[in-house]
mmCIF file of C-alpha atoms in Angstrom:
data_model
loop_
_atom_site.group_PDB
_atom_site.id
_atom_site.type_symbol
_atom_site.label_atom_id
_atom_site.label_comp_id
_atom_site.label_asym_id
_atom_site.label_seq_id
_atom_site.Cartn_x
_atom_site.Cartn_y
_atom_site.Cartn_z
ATOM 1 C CA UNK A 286 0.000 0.000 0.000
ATOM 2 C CA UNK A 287 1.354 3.150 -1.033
ATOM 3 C CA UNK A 288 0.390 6.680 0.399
ATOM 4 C CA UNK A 289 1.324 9.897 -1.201
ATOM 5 C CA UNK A 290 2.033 11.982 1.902
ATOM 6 C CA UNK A 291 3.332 15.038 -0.271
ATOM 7 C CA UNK A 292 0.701 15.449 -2.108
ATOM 8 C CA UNK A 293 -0.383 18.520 0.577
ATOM 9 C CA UNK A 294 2.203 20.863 2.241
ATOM 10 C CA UNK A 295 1.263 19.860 5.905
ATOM 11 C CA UNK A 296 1.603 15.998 4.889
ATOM 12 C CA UNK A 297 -1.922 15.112 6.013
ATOM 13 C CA UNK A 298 -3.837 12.544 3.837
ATOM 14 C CA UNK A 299 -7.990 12.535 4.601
ATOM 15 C CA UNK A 300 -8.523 9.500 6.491
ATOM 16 C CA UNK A 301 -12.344 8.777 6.347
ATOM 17 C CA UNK A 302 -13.520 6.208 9.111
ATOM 18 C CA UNK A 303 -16.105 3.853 8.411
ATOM 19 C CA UNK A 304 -17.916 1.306 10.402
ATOM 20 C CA UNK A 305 -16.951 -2.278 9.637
ATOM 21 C CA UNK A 306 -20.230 -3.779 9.878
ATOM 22 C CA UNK A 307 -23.044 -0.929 9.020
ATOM 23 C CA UNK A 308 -20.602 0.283 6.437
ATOM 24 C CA UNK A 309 -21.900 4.081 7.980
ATOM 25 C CA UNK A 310 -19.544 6.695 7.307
ATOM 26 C CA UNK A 311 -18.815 8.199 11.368
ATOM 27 C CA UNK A 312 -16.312 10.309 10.995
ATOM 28 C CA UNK A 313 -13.302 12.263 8.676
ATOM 29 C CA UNK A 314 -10.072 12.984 10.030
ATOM 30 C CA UNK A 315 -6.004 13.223 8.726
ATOM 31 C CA UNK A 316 -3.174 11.295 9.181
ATOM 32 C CA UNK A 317 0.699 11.691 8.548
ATOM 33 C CA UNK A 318 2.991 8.798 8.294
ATOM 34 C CA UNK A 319 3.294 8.779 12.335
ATOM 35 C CA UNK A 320 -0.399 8.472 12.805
ATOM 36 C CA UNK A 321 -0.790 5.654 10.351
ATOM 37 C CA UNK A 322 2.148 4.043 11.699
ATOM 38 C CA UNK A 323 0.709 4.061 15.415
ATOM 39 C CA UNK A 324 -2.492 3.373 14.120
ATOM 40 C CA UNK A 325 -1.288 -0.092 12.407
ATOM 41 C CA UNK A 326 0.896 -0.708 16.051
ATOM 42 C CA UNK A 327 -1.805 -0.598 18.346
ATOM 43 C CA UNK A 328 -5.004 -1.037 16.058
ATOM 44 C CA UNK A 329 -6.084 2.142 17.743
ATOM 45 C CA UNK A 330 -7.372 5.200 15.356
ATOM 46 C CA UNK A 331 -4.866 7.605 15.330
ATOM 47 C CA UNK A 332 -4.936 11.241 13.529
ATOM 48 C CA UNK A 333 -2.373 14.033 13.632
ATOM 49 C CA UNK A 334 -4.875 17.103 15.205
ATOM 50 C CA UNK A 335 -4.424 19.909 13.102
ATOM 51 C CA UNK A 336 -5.955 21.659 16.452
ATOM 52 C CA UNK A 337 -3.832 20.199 19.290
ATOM 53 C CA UNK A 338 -0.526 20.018 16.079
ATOM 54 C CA UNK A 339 0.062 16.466 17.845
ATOM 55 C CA UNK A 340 -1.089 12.799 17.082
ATOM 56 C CA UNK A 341 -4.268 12.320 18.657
ATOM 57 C CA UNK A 342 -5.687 8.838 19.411
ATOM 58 C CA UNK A 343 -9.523 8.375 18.935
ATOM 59 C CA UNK A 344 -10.575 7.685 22.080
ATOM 60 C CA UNK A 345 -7.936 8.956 24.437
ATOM 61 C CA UNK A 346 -9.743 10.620 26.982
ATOM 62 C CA UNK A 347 -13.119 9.330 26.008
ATOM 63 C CA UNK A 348 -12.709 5.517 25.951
ATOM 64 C CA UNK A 349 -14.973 5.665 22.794
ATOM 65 C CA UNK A 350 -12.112 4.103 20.486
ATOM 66 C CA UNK A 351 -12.049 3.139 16.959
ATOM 67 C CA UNK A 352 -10.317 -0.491 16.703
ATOM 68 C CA UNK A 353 -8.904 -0.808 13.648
ATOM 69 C CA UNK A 354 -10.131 -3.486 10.542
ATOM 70 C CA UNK A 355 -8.956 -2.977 7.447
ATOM 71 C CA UNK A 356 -6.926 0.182 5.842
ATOM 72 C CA UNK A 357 -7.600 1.185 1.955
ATOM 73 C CA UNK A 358 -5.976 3.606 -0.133
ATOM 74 C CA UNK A 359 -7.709 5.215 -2.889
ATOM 75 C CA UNK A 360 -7.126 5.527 -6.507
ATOM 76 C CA UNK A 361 -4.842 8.696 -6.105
ATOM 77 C CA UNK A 362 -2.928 7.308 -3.096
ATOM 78 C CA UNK A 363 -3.845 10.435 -1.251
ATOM 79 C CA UNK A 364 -7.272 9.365 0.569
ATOM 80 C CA UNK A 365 -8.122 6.198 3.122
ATOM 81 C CA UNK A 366 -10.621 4.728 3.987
ATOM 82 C CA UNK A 367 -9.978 3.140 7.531
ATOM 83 C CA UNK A 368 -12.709 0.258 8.773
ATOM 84 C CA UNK A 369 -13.603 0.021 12.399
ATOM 85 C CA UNK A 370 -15.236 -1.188 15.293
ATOM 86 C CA UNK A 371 -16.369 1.538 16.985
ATOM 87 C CA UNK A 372 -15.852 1.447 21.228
ATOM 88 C CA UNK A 373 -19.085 4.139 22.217
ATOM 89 C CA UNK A 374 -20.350 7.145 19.973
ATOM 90 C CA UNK A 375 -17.576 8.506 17.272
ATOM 91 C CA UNK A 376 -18.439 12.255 17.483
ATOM 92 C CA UNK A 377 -17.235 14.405 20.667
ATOM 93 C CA UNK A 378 -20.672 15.634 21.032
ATOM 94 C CA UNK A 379 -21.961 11.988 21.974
ATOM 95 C CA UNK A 380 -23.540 10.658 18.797
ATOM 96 C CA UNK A 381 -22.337 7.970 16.729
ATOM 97 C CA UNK A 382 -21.262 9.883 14.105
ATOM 98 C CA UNK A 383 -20.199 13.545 12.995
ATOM 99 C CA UNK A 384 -23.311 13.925 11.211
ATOM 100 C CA UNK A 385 -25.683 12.779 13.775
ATOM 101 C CA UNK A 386 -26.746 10.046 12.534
ATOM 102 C CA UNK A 387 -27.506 6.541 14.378
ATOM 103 C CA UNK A 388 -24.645 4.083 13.096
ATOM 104 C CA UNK A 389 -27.638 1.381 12.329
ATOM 105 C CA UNK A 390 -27.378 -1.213 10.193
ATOM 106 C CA UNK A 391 -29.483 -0.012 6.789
ATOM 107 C CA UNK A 392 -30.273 -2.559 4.185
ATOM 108 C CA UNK A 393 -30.495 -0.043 1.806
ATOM 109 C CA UNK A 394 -34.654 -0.530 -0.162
ATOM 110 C CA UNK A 395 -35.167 -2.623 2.182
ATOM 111 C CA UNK A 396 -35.337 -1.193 4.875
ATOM 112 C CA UNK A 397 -37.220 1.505 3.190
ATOM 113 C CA UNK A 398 -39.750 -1.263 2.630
ATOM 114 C CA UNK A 399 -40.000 -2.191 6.513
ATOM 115 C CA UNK A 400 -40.565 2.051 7.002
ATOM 116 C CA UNK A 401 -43.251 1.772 4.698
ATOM 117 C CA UNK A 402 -44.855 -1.546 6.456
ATOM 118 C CA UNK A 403 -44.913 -0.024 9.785
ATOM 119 C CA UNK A 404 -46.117 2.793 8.368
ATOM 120 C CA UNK A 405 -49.174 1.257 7.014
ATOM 121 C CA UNK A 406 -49.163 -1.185 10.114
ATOM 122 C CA UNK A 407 -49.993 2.076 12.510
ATOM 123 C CA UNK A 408 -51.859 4.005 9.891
ATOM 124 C CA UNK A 409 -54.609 1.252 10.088
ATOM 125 C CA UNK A 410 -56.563 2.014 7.228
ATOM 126 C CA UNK A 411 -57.445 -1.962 5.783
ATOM 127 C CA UNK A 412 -59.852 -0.488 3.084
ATOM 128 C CA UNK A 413 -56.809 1.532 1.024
ATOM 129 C CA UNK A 414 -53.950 -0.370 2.319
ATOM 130 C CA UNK A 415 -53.035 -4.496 1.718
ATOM 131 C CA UNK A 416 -50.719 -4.491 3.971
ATOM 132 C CA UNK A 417 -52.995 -2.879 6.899
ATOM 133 C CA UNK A 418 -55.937 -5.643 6.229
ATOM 134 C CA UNK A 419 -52.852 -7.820 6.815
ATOM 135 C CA UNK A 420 -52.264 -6.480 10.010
ATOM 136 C CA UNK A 421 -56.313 -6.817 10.684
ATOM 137 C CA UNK A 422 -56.878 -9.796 10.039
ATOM 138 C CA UNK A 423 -53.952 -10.460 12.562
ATOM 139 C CA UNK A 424 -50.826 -13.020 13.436
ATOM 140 C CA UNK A 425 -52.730 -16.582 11.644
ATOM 141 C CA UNK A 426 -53.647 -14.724 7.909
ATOM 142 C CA UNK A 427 -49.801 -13.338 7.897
ATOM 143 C CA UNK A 428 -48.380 -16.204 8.864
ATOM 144 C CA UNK A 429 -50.466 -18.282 6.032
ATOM 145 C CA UNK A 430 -49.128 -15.350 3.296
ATOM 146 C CA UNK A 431 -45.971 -16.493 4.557
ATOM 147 C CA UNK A 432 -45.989 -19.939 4.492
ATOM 148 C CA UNK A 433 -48.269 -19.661 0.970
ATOM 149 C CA UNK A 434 -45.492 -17.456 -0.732
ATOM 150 C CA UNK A 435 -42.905 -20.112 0.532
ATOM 151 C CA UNK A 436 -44.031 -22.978 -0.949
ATOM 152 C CA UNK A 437 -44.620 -21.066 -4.754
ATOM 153 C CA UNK A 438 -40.845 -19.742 -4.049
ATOM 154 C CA UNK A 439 -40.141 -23.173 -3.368
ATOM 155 C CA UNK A 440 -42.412 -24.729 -6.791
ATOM 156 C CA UNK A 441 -40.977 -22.158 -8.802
ATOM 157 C CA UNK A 442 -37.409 -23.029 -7.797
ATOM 158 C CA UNK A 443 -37.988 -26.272 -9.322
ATOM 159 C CA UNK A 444 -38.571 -24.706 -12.557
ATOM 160 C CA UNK A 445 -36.885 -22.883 -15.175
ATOM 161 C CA UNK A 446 -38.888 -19.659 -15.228
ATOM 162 C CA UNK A 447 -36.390 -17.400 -13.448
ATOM 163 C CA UNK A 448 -38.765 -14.329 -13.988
ATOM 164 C CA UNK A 449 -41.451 -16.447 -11.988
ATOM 165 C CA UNK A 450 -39.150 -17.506 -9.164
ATOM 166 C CA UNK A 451 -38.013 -13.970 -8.409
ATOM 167 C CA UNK A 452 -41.194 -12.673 -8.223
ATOM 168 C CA UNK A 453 -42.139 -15.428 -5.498
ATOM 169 C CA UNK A 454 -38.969 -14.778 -3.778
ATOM 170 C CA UNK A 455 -39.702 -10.440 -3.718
ATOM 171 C CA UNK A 456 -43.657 -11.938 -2.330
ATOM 172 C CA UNK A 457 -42.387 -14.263 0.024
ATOM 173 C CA UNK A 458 -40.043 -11.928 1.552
ATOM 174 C CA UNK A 459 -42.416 -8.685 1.231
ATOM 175 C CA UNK A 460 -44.615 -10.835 3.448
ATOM 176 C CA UNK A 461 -42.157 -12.137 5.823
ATOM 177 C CA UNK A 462 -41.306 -8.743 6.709
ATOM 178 C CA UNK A 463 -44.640 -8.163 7.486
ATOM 179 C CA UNK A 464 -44.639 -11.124 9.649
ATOM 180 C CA UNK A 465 -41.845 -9.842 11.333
ATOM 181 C CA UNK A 466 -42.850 -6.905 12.693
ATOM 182 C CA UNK A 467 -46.365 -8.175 13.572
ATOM 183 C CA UNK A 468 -44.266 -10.491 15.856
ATOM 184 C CA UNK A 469 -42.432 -6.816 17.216
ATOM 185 C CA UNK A 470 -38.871 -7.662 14.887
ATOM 186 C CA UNK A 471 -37.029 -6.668 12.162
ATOM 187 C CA UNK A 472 -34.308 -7.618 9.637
ATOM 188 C CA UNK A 473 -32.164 -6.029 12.776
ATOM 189 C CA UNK A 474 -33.072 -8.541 15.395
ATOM 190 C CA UNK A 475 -32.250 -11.453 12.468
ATOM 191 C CA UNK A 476 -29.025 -9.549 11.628
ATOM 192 C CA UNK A 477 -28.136 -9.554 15.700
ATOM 193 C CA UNK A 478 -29.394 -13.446 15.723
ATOM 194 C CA UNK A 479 -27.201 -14.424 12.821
ATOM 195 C CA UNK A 480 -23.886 -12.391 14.200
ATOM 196 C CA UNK A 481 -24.419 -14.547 17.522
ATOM 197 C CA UNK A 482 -24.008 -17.599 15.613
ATOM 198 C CA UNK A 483 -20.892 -16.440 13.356
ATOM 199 C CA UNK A 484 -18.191 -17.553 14.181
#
């Protein structure tokens, strides 16, 4: 890995920290060749302060540190992107990042989808919404969809209509979210249940 630390007078190269598992974006800071270097020694985050004009370890006087993953250089050699594990909230001001924003795992439309669900789930109107006469007609008519939509994934598997089995697959998992938060869960609490049995 190659760094070009002269490409700036002060010999700082961006560093931009990013959560290992969410993938969230929690903070930006700089680096010279001494904070990389103690960065890589102790897996510990460490920036030059351009405030303090000293290396500065994440975490130092907060606890909240950033334990090091992975290290990637861009395409210029000028910018990394540092993965982490992040000990507490990132940002001084308590949050988890510098932009305020909860360092949750996001699965991107879907969880858009699961907004939308809950969203129809409390609005409550069955006679506009599917998914609210869903939610009416209560825990045995969503589990059915479920099981239903499993067993077409599973015909069309068999088959060679790939068109067909995708659409079963979008159903049966459209329905299982529903089934998952009419049970009080979502994809997060199978994300968390899956992590426990990683190893």
């Amino acid at each position: 890995m190659t760094i070009d630390f002269t490409k700036n007078n002060d010999g700082l190269v961006p560093a931009i920290i990013q959560d290992a598992s969410t993938k969230n974006v929690l903070m930006l800071g700089y680096m010279n060749e001494e904070a990389l270097a103690k960065t890589k020694e102790t897996e510990k985050v460490t920036f030059y302060s351009r405030t303090k004009q000293r290396l500065w370890t994440k975490g130092e006087e907060s606890g909240n540190f950033l334990q090091l993953v992975s290290i990637k250089v861009d395409c210029d050699n000028d910018t990394l992107l540092i993965a982490v594990n992040p000990v507490g909230p990132t940002c001084h001001k308590g949050t988890d990042t510098c932009w305020d924003e909860a360092n949750t795992s996001n699965f991107g439309f879907i969880s858009q989808l699961e907004a939308v669900i809950e969203q129809r789930r409390t609005a409550a109107d069955s006679k506009s919404s599917y998914v609210a006469s869903l939610f009416e007609k209560g825990i045995n008519k969503i589990a059915q969809k479920v099981g239903e939509e499993a067993v077409e994934t599973v015909i069309e598997a068999k088959d060679d209509n790939d068109e067909l089995f995708l659409y079963e697959s979008a159903d049966l998992l459209f329905h299982y979210l529903i089934l998952l938060q009419a049970k009080g869960f979502t994809l997060k609490d199978i994300e968390a249940e899956l992590k426990k049995r990683h190893k």
